[in-house]
PDB file of C-alpha atoms in Angstrom:
ATOM      1  CA  ASP A 278      28.135   1.025   3.704  1.00  0.00           C
ATOM      2  CA  GLN A 279      26.045  -1.235   6.267  1.00  0.00           C
ATOM      3  CA  GLN A 280      26.837   0.397   9.756  1.00  0.00           C
ATOM      4  CA  VAL A 281      24.772  -2.071  10.993  1.00  0.00           C
ATOM      5  CA  LYS A 282      25.010  -5.673  10.199  1.00  0.00           C
ATOM      6  CA  GLN A 283      23.106  -8.702  11.197  1.00  0.00           C
ATOM      7  CA  ASN A 284      25.381 -11.328   9.687  1.00  0.00           C
ATOM      8  CA  SER A 285      22.756 -14.509  10.354  1.00  0.00           C
ATOM      9  CA  PRO A 286      20.401 -14.251   7.730  1.00  0.00           C
ATOM     10  CA  SER A 287      18.191 -17.162   9.786  1.00  0.00           C
ATOM     11  CA  LEU A 288      17.741 -19.526  12.771  1.00  0.00           C
ATOM     12  CA  SER A 289      16.104 -22.110  13.567  1.00  0.00           C
ATOM     13  CA  VAL A 290      14.983 -22.922  17.432  1.00  0.00           C
ATOM     14  CA  GLN A 291      13.096 -25.457  18.976  1.00  0.00           C
ATOM     15  CA  GLU A 292       9.938 -23.708  20.905  1.00  0.00           C
ATOM     16  CA  GLY A 293      10.936 -23.485  24.665  1.00  0.00           C
ATOM     17  CA  ARG A 294      14.651 -22.988  23.781  1.00  0.00           C
ATOM     18  CA  ILE A 295      16.211 -19.758  23.888  1.00  0.00           C
ATOM     19  CA  SER A 296      16.919 -17.253  20.971  1.00  0.00           C
ATOM     20  CA  ILE A 297      19.908 -15.328  20.128  1.00  0.00           C
ATOM     21  CA  LEU A 298      19.934 -13.173  17.811  1.00  0.00           C
ATOM     22  CA  ASN A 299      22.993 -10.961  16.916  1.00  0.00           C
ATOM     23  CA  CYS A 300      23.686  -7.555  15.579  1.00  0.00           C
ATOM     24  CA  ASP A 301      26.970  -5.922  15.156  1.00  0.00           C
ATOM     25  CA  TYR A 302      27.526  -1.957  14.302  1.00  0.00           C
ATOM     26  CA  THR A 303      30.311   0.047  13.043  1.00  0.00           C
ATOM     27  CA  ASN A 304      29.397   3.848  14.058  1.00  0.00           C
ATOM     28  CA  SER A 305      30.334   4.774  17.512  1.00  0.00           C
ATOM     29  CA  MET A 306      28.341   7.826  17.113  1.00  0.00           C
ATOM     30  CA  PHE A 307      25.415   5.014  17.726  1.00  0.00           C
ATOM     31  CA  ASP A 308      24.044   5.819  21.487  1.00  0.00           C
ATOM     32  CA  TYR A 309      20.260   4.423  20.788  1.00  0.00           C
ATOM     33  CA  PHE A 310      19.447   0.717  19.969  1.00  0.00           C
ATOM     34  CA  LEU A 311      16.351  -1.080  18.600  1.00  0.00           C
ATOM     35  CA  TRP A 312      14.786  -4.209  17.419  1.00  0.00           C
ATOM     36  CA  TYR A 313      11.959  -4.552  15.708  1.00  0.00           C
ATOM     37  CA  LYS A 314       9.769  -7.760  14.668  1.00  0.00           C
ATOM     38  CA  LYS A 315       8.181  -8.015  11.249  1.00  0.00           C
ATOM     39  CA  TYR A 316       5.748 -10.368  10.097  1.00  0.00           C
ATOM     40  CA  PRO A 317       4.668 -10.446   6.118  1.00  0.00           C
ATOM     41  CA  ALA A 318       2.629  -8.260   4.878  1.00  0.00           C
ATOM     42  CA  GLU A 319       3.154  -6.108   8.224  1.00  0.00           C
ATOM     43  CA  GLY A 320       5.069  -3.317   8.695  1.00  0.00           C
ATOM     44  CA  PRO A 321       8.049  -3.420  11.445  1.00  0.00           C
ATOM     45  CA  THR A 322       6.554  -3.503  14.929  1.00  0.00           C
ATOM     46  CA  PHE A 323       8.833  -1.664  18.016  1.00  0.00           C
ATOM     47  CA  LEU A 324      10.171  -4.816  20.457  1.00  0.00           C
ATOM     48  CA  ILE A 325      12.591  -3.251  22.388  1.00  0.00           C
ATOM     49  CA  SER A 326      15.491  -0.919  22.924  1.00  0.00           C
ATOM     50  CA  ILE A 327      18.675  -0.352  24.887  1.00  0.00           C
ATOM     51  CA  SER A 328      20.384   3.164  25.455  1.00  0.00           C
ATOM     52  CA  SER A 329      24.542   2.968  25.245  1.00  0.00           C
ATOM     53  CA  ILE A 330      24.448   4.218  28.930  1.00  0.00           C
ATOM     54  CA  LYS A 331      23.108   0.464  29.888  1.00  0.00           C
ATOM     55  CA  ASP A 332      24.101  -2.885  29.204  1.00  0.00           C
ATOM     56  CA  LYS A 333      20.822  -4.386  29.440  1.00  0.00           C
ATOM     57  CA  ASN A 334      17.298  -4.121  29.236  1.00  0.00           C
ATOM     58  CA  GLU A 335      14.394  -6.880  29.894  1.00  0.00           C
ATOM     59  CA  ASP A 336      10.689  -6.544  28.751  1.00  0.00           C
ATOM     60  CA  GLY A 337       9.435  -9.705  29.376  1.00  0.00           C
ATOM     61  CA  ARG A 338      10.792 -12.570  27.504  1.00  0.00           C
ATOM     62  CA  PHE A 339      12.710 -10.289  25.619  1.00  0.00           C
ATOM     63  CA  THR A 340      16.106  -9.621  26.951  1.00  0.00           C
ATOM     64  CA  VAL A 341      18.636  -7.159  24.715  1.00  0.00           C
ATOM     65  CA  PHE A 342      21.998  -6.724  25.851  1.00  0.00           C
ATOM     66  CA  LEU A 343      24.960  -4.304  24.972  1.00  0.00           C
ATOM     67  CA  ASN A 344      28.500  -4.779  24.847  1.00  0.00           C
ATOM     68  CA  LYS A 345      29.782  -1.416  23.919  1.00  0.00           C
ATOM     69  CA  SER A 346      33.231  -2.089  23.243  1.00  0.00           C
ATOM     70  CA  ALA A 347      32.301  -4.734  21.113  1.00  0.00           C
ATOM     71  CA  LYS A 348      30.067  -2.557  19.260  1.00  0.00           C
ATOM     72  CA  HIS A 349      27.526  -5.162  19.404  1.00  0.00           C
ATOM     73  CA  LEU A 350      24.605  -6.284  20.788  1.00  0.00           C
ATOM     74  CA  SER A 351      22.178  -9.181  21.434  1.00  0.00           C
ATOM     75  CA  LEU A 352      18.316 -10.083  21.712  1.00  0.00           C
ATOM     76  CA  HIS A 353      17.329 -13.185  24.080  1.00  0.00           C
ATOM     77  CA  ILE A 354      14.081 -14.868  23.923  1.00  0.00           C
ATOM     78  CA  VAL A 355      13.158 -16.848  26.467  1.00  0.00           C
ATOM     79  CA  PRO A 356      11.387 -19.332  25.830  1.00  0.00           C
ATOM     80  CA  SER A 357      10.290 -19.227  22.193  1.00  0.00           C
ATOM     81  CA  GLN A 358       7.008 -19.706  20.846  1.00  0.00           C
ATOM     82  CA  PRO A 359       5.942 -20.456  17.633  1.00  0.00           C
ATOM     83  CA  GLY A 360       4.441 -17.122  17.014  1.00  0.00           C
ATOM     84  CA  ASP A 361       8.003 -15.193  17.663  1.00  0.00           C
ATOM     85  CA  SER A 362       8.588 -16.861  14.324  1.00  0.00           C
ATOM     86  CA  ALA A 363       9.085 -13.509  12.238  1.00  0.00           C
ATOM     87  CA  VAL A 364      12.012 -11.199  10.683  1.00  0.00           C
ATOM     88  CA  TYR A 365      13.644  -9.709  13.447  1.00  0.00           C
ATOM     89  CA  PHE A 366      15.566  -5.899  12.415  1.00  0.00           C
ATOM     90  CA  CYS A 367      18.196  -4.336  14.532  1.00  0.00           C
ATOM     91  CA  ALA A 368      18.349  -0.650  14.364  1.00  0.00           C
ATOM     92  CA  ALA A 369      20.390   2.279  15.655  1.00  0.00           C
ATOM     93  CA  SER A 370      20.049   5.793  16.091  1.00  0.00           C
ATOM     94  CA  ALA A 371      22.808   8.232  16.202  1.00  0.00           C
ATOM     95  CA  ARG A 372      23.834  10.517  18.733  1.00  0.00           C
ATOM     96  CA  GLY A 373      22.720  14.591  16.839  1.00  0.00           C
ATOM     97  CA  SER A 374      21.226  12.684  14.046  1.00  0.00           C
ATOM     98  CA  THR A 375      17.591  13.843  13.062  1.00  0.00           C
ATOM     99  CA  LEU A 376      15.204  11.803  15.610  1.00  0.00           C
ATOM    100  CA  GLY A 377      13.268   9.786  13.208  1.00  0.00           C
ATOM    101  CA  ARG A 378      16.144   8.419  11.273  1.00  0.00           C
ATOM    102  CA  LEU A 379      17.113   4.742  12.273  1.00  0.00           C
ATOM    103  CA  TYR A 380      20.030   2.754  10.502  1.00  0.00           C
ATOM    104  CA  PHE A 381      18.788  -1.011  10.083  1.00  0.00           C
ATOM    105  CA  GLY A 382      20.838  -4.298   9.457  1.00  0.00           C
ATOM    106  CA  ARG A 383      19.059  -6.336   6.902  1.00  0.00           C
ATOM    107  CA  GLY A 384      17.112  -8.714   9.370  1.00  0.00           C
ATOM    108  CA  THR A 385      17.412 -12.531  10.593  1.00  0.00           C
ATOM    109  CA  GLN A 386      14.648 -15.044  10.077  1.00  0.00           C
ATOM    110  CA  LEU A 387      13.679 -16.531  12.912  1.00  0.00           C
ATOM    111  CA  THR A 388      11.561 -19.648  13.005  1.00  0.00           C
ATOM    112  CA  VAL A 389      10.286 -21.160  16.059  1.00  0.00           C
ATOM    113  CA  TRP A 390       9.201 -24.973  15.533  1.00  0.00           C
ATOM    114  CA  PRO A 391       6.721 -26.760  18.422  1.00  0.00           C
TER     115      PRO A 391
ATOM    116  CA  ASP B 188      -6.294   3.791  18.910  1.00  0.00           C
ATOM    117  CA  ALA B 189      -5.828   4.027  15.031  1.00  0.00           C
ATOM    118  CA  GLY B 190      -1.793   3.254  14.345  1.00  0.00           C
ATOM    119  CA  VAL B 191      -0.084   4.628  11.112  1.00  0.00           C
ATOM    120  CA  THR B 192      -1.768   4.643   7.870  1.00  0.00           C
ATOM    121  CA  GLN B 193      -0.556   3.985   4.436  1.00  0.00           C
ATOM    122  CA  SER B 194      -3.193   4.342   0.909  1.00  0.00           C
ATOM    123  CA  PRO B 195      -2.737   2.805  -1.234  1.00  0.00           C
ATOM    124  CA  THR B 196      -1.591  -0.760  -0.145  1.00  0.00           C
ATOM    125  CA  HIS B 197      -0.517  -1.954  -3.332  1.00  0.00           C
ATOM    126  CA  LEU B 198       0.148  -0.245  -7.032  1.00  0.00           C
ATOM    127  CA  ILE B 199       1.567  -1.010 -10.016  1.00  0.00           C
ATOM    128  CA  LYS B 200       3.317   1.460 -12.307  1.00  0.00           C
ATOM    129  CA  THR B 201       5.578   1.656 -15.296  1.00  0.00           C
ATOM    130  CA  ARG B 202       8.561   3.168 -16.136  1.00  0.00           C
ATOM    131  CA  GLY B 203       8.733   6.979 -16.178  1.00  0.00           C
ATOM    132  CA  GLN B 204       5.646   7.158 -14.439  1.00  0.00           C
ATOM    133  CA  GLN B 205       4.977   9.230 -11.131  1.00  0.00           C
ATOM    134  CA  VAL B 206       3.837   7.947  -7.551  1.00  0.00           C
ATOM    135  CA  THR B 207       2.068   9.682  -4.514  1.00  0.00           C
ATOM    136  CA  LEU B 208       2.572   8.137  -1.698  1.00  0.00           C
ATOM    137  CA  ARG B 209      -0.222   8.636   1.918  1.00  0.00           C
ATOM    138  CA  CYS B 210       0.795   8.383   4.976  1.00  0.00           C
ATOM    139  CA  SER B 211      -1.378   9.683   8.623  1.00  0.00           C
ATOM    140  CA  PRO B 212       0.612   9.479  11.399  1.00  0.00           C
ATOM    141  CA  ILE B 213      -1.102   8.409  15.170  1.00  0.00           C
ATOM    142  CA  SER B 214      -2.929  10.820  16.521  1.00  0.00           C
ATOM    143  CA  GLY B 215      -0.505  13.631  17.841  1.00  0.00           C
ATOM    144  CA  HIS B 216       2.395  12.116  16.705  1.00  0.00           C
ATOM    145  CA  LYS B 217       4.084  15.537  14.620  1.00  0.00           C
ATOM    146  CA  SER B 218       7.239  13.095  13.226  1.00  0.00           C
ATOM    147  CA  VAL B 219       6.700  11.185  10.112  1.00  0.00           C
ATOM    148  CA  SER B 220       9.720   9.013   8.943  1.00  0.00           C
ATOM    149  CA  TRP B 221       9.395   7.514   5.207  1.00  0.00           C
ATOM    150  CA  TYR B 222      11.656   4.320   3.951  1.00  0.00           C
ATOM    151  CA  GLN B 223      12.536   2.155   1.713  1.00  0.00           C
ATOM    152  CA  GLN B 224      12.428  -1.233   2.106  1.00  0.00           C
ATOM    153  CA  VAL B 225      14.435  -3.880  -0.960  1.00  0.00           C
ATOM    154  CA  LEU B 226      13.452  -7.077  -0.791  1.00  0.00           C
ATOM    155  CA  GLY B 227      15.948  -9.004   1.719  1.00  0.00           C
ATOM    156  CA  GLN B 228      17.327  -5.774   2.909  1.00  0.00           C
ATOM    157  CA  GLY B 229      16.615  -3.456   6.277  1.00  0.00           C
ATOM    158  CA  PRO B 230      14.618  -0.386   5.640  1.00  0.00           C
ATOM    159  CA  GLN B 231      16.872   2.205   4.680  1.00  0.00           C
ATOM    160  CA  PHE B 232      15.850   6.036   5.474  1.00  0.00           C
ATOM    161  CA  ILE B 233      14.387   8.450   2.802  1.00  0.00           C
ATOM    162  CA  PHE B 234      13.122  11.590   4.730  1.00  0.00           C
ATOM    163  CA  GLN B 235      11.854  13.113   8.242  1.00  0.00           C
ATOM    164  CA  TYR B 236       9.196  15.602   8.231  1.00  0.00           C
ATOM    165  CA  TYR B 237       8.830  17.151  11.943  1.00  0.00           C
ATOM    166  CA  GLU B 238       6.360  20.290  12.090  1.00  0.00           C
ATOM    167  CA  LYS B 239       5.988  20.241   8.725  1.00  0.00           C
ATOM    168  CA  GLU B 240      10.063  21.138   7.793  1.00  0.00           C
ATOM    169  CA  GLU B 241      11.964  18.568   6.248  1.00  0.00           C
ATOM    170  CA  ARG B 242      14.452  17.095   8.935  1.00  0.00           C
ATOM    171  CA  GLY B 243      16.332  14.928   7.571  1.00  0.00           C
ATOM    172  CA  ARG B 244      17.126  13.476   4.117  1.00  0.00           C
ATOM    173  CA  GLY B 245      18.738   9.799   3.012  1.00  0.00           C
ATOM    174  CA  ASN B 246      21.138   9.331   0.057  1.00  0.00           C
ATOM    175  CA  PHE B 247      18.374   9.397  -2.237  1.00  0.00           C
ATOM    176  CA  PRO B 248      17.708  10.676  -5.475  1.00  0.00           C
ATOM    177  CA  ASP B 249      15.920  14.285  -6.447  1.00  0.00           C
ATOM    178  CA  ARG B 250      13.341  12.442  -8.240  1.00  0.00           C
ATOM    179  CA  PHE B 251      12.120  11.556  -4.084  1.00  0.00           C
ATOM    180  CA  SER B 252      10.250  14.372  -2.466  1.00  0.00           C
ATOM    181  CA  ALA B 253       7.787  14.409   0.297  1.00  0.00           C
ATOM    182  CA  ARG B 254       5.831  17.204   2.415  1.00  0.00           C
ATOM    183  CA  GLN B 255       3.581  17.047   5.377  1.00  0.00           C
ATOM    184  CA  PHE B 256       0.580  18.875   5.604  1.00  0.00           C
ATOM    185  CA  PRO B 257      -0.966  20.954   8.800  1.00  0.00           C
ATOM    186  CA  ASN B 258      -2.716  18.133  10.285  1.00  0.00           C
ATOM    187  CA  TYR B 259       0.809  16.311  10.292  1.00  0.00           C
ATOM    188  CA  SER B 260      -0.120  13.745   7.668  1.00  0.00           C
ATOM    189  CA  SER B 261       2.327  13.486   4.771  1.00  0.00           C
ATOM    190  CA  GLU B 262       2.621  12.374   1.203  1.00  0.00           C
ATOM    191  CA  LEU B 263       5.780  10.886  -0.740  1.00  0.00           C
ATOM    192  CA  ASN B 264       6.098  11.896  -4.249  1.00  0.00           C
ATOM    193  CA  VAL B 265       8.643   9.669  -6.658  1.00  0.00           C
ATOM    194  CA  ASN B 266       9.035  10.963 -10.248  1.00  0.00           C
ATOM    195  CA  ALA B 267      10.537   9.162 -13.381  1.00  0.00           C
ATOM    196  CA  LEU B 268      10.397   6.104 -11.940  1.00  0.00           C
ATOM    197  CA  LEU B 269      12.670   3.348 -12.406  1.00  0.00           C
ATOM    198  CA  LEU B 270      12.732  -1.000 -12.099  1.00  0.00           C
ATOM    199  CA  GLY B 271      15.014  -0.255  -9.115  1.00  0.00           C
ATOM    200  CA  ASP B 272      11.845   1.616  -7.200  1.00  0.00           C
ATOM    201  CA  SER B 273      10.142  -0.946  -6.847  1.00  0.00           C
ATOM    202  CA  ALA B 274       9.836  -1.785  -3.404  1.00  0.00           C
ATOM    203  CA  LEU B 275       8.063  -1.636  -0.166  1.00  0.00           C
ATOM    204  CA  TYR B 276       7.923   2.051   0.961  1.00  0.00           C
ATOM    205  CA  LEU B 277       7.377   2.502   4.722  1.00  0.00           C
ATOM    206  CA  CYS B 278       5.478   5.377   6.864  1.00  0.00           C
ATOM    207  CA  ALA B 279       6.570   5.913  10.464  1.00  0.00           C
ATOM    208  CA  SER B 280       5.543   8.140  13.190  1.00  0.00           C
ATOM    209  CA  SER B 281       6.609   9.479  16.593  1.00  0.00           C
ATOM    210  CA  ASP B 282       6.095  12.040  18.983  1.00  0.00           C
ATOM    211  CA  GLY B 283       9.754  13.611  18.244  1.00  0.00           C
ATOM    212  CA  GLY B 284      10.934  13.776  21.640  1.00  0.00           C
ATOM    213  CA  ARG B 285      14.270  12.419  22.991  1.00  0.00           C
ATOM    214  CA  ALA B 286      12.378   9.992  25.546  1.00  0.00           C
ATOM    215  CA  GLY B 287      12.479   7.405  23.172  1.00  0.00           C
ATOM    216  CA  ARG B 288      13.208   7.500  19.816  1.00  0.00           C
ATOM    217  CA  GLU B 289      10.820   4.547  18.921  1.00  0.00           C
ATOM    218  CA  LEU B 290       9.445   5.233  15.610  1.00  0.00           C
ATOM    219  CA  PHE B 291       5.629   2.814  14.772  1.00  0.00           C
ATOM    220  CA  PHE B 292       5.295   1.997  11.158  1.00  0.00           C
ATOM    221  CA  GLY B 293       2.479   1.435   9.107  1.00  0.00           C
ATOM    222  CA  GLU B 294       1.905  -1.926   6.618  1.00  0.00           C
ATOM    223  CA  GLY B 295       3.588  -0.287   3.942  1.00  0.00           C
ATOM    224  CA  SER B 296       2.678   0.426   0.243  1.00  0.00           C
ATOM    225  CA  ARG B 297       4.126  -1.893  -2.218  1.00  0.00           C
ATOM    226  CA  LEU B 298       5.113  -0.371  -4.772  1.00  0.00           C
ATOM    227  CA  THR B 299       5.886  -2.624  -8.517  1.00  0.00           C
ATOM    228  CA  VAL B 300       7.267  -1.195 -11.653  1.00  0.00           C
ATOM    229  CA  LEU B 301       7.572  -2.929 -14.742  1.00  0.00           C
TER     230      LEU B 301
END
């Protein structure tokens, strides 16, 4: 039962353009959302997060948008750079759940080409 | 500052054997979580330990066990290995506070079961 879904396994974007990665969730108890980036042979690296009391959080080139009514969030990368090429995981934390437990999507492979 | 360190990085076992994986959290972090990542999927929660006590357990059989030591390092043990246990095993640490639920991951231990 996949409670966090990333329906696009891959995304290809030209350098300088915007990358938009999407994520949907089903559990209404999720109240904190995170994006991780993963390079081959490395562990996931935390990128940006958002609490359910907000609808937007920005950090440099990265912005996460949350639409609670649609149970949807997205990560925008502007401008995209070749070094952004990696697998991006959407993750969620549930209210009342153990703090070390995150629910991950299957990931989206982002490729940024020159 | 040292991040989360895991050992060994790679190992090969045969069916029926037992394996022990080790993790040292970021200095000051008291919470350690273990995740299993099978190829093509996102990380799946196995355990969380905080202050040496198990605080959460995912949907994994009793062949999986873990413990946390007084210095907050942790071991994950898997008995009676099956082919399906082949995966990347990730350890993550956090300070356990609710201010942020970000987890910081190590590079993982790649287990291959033959």
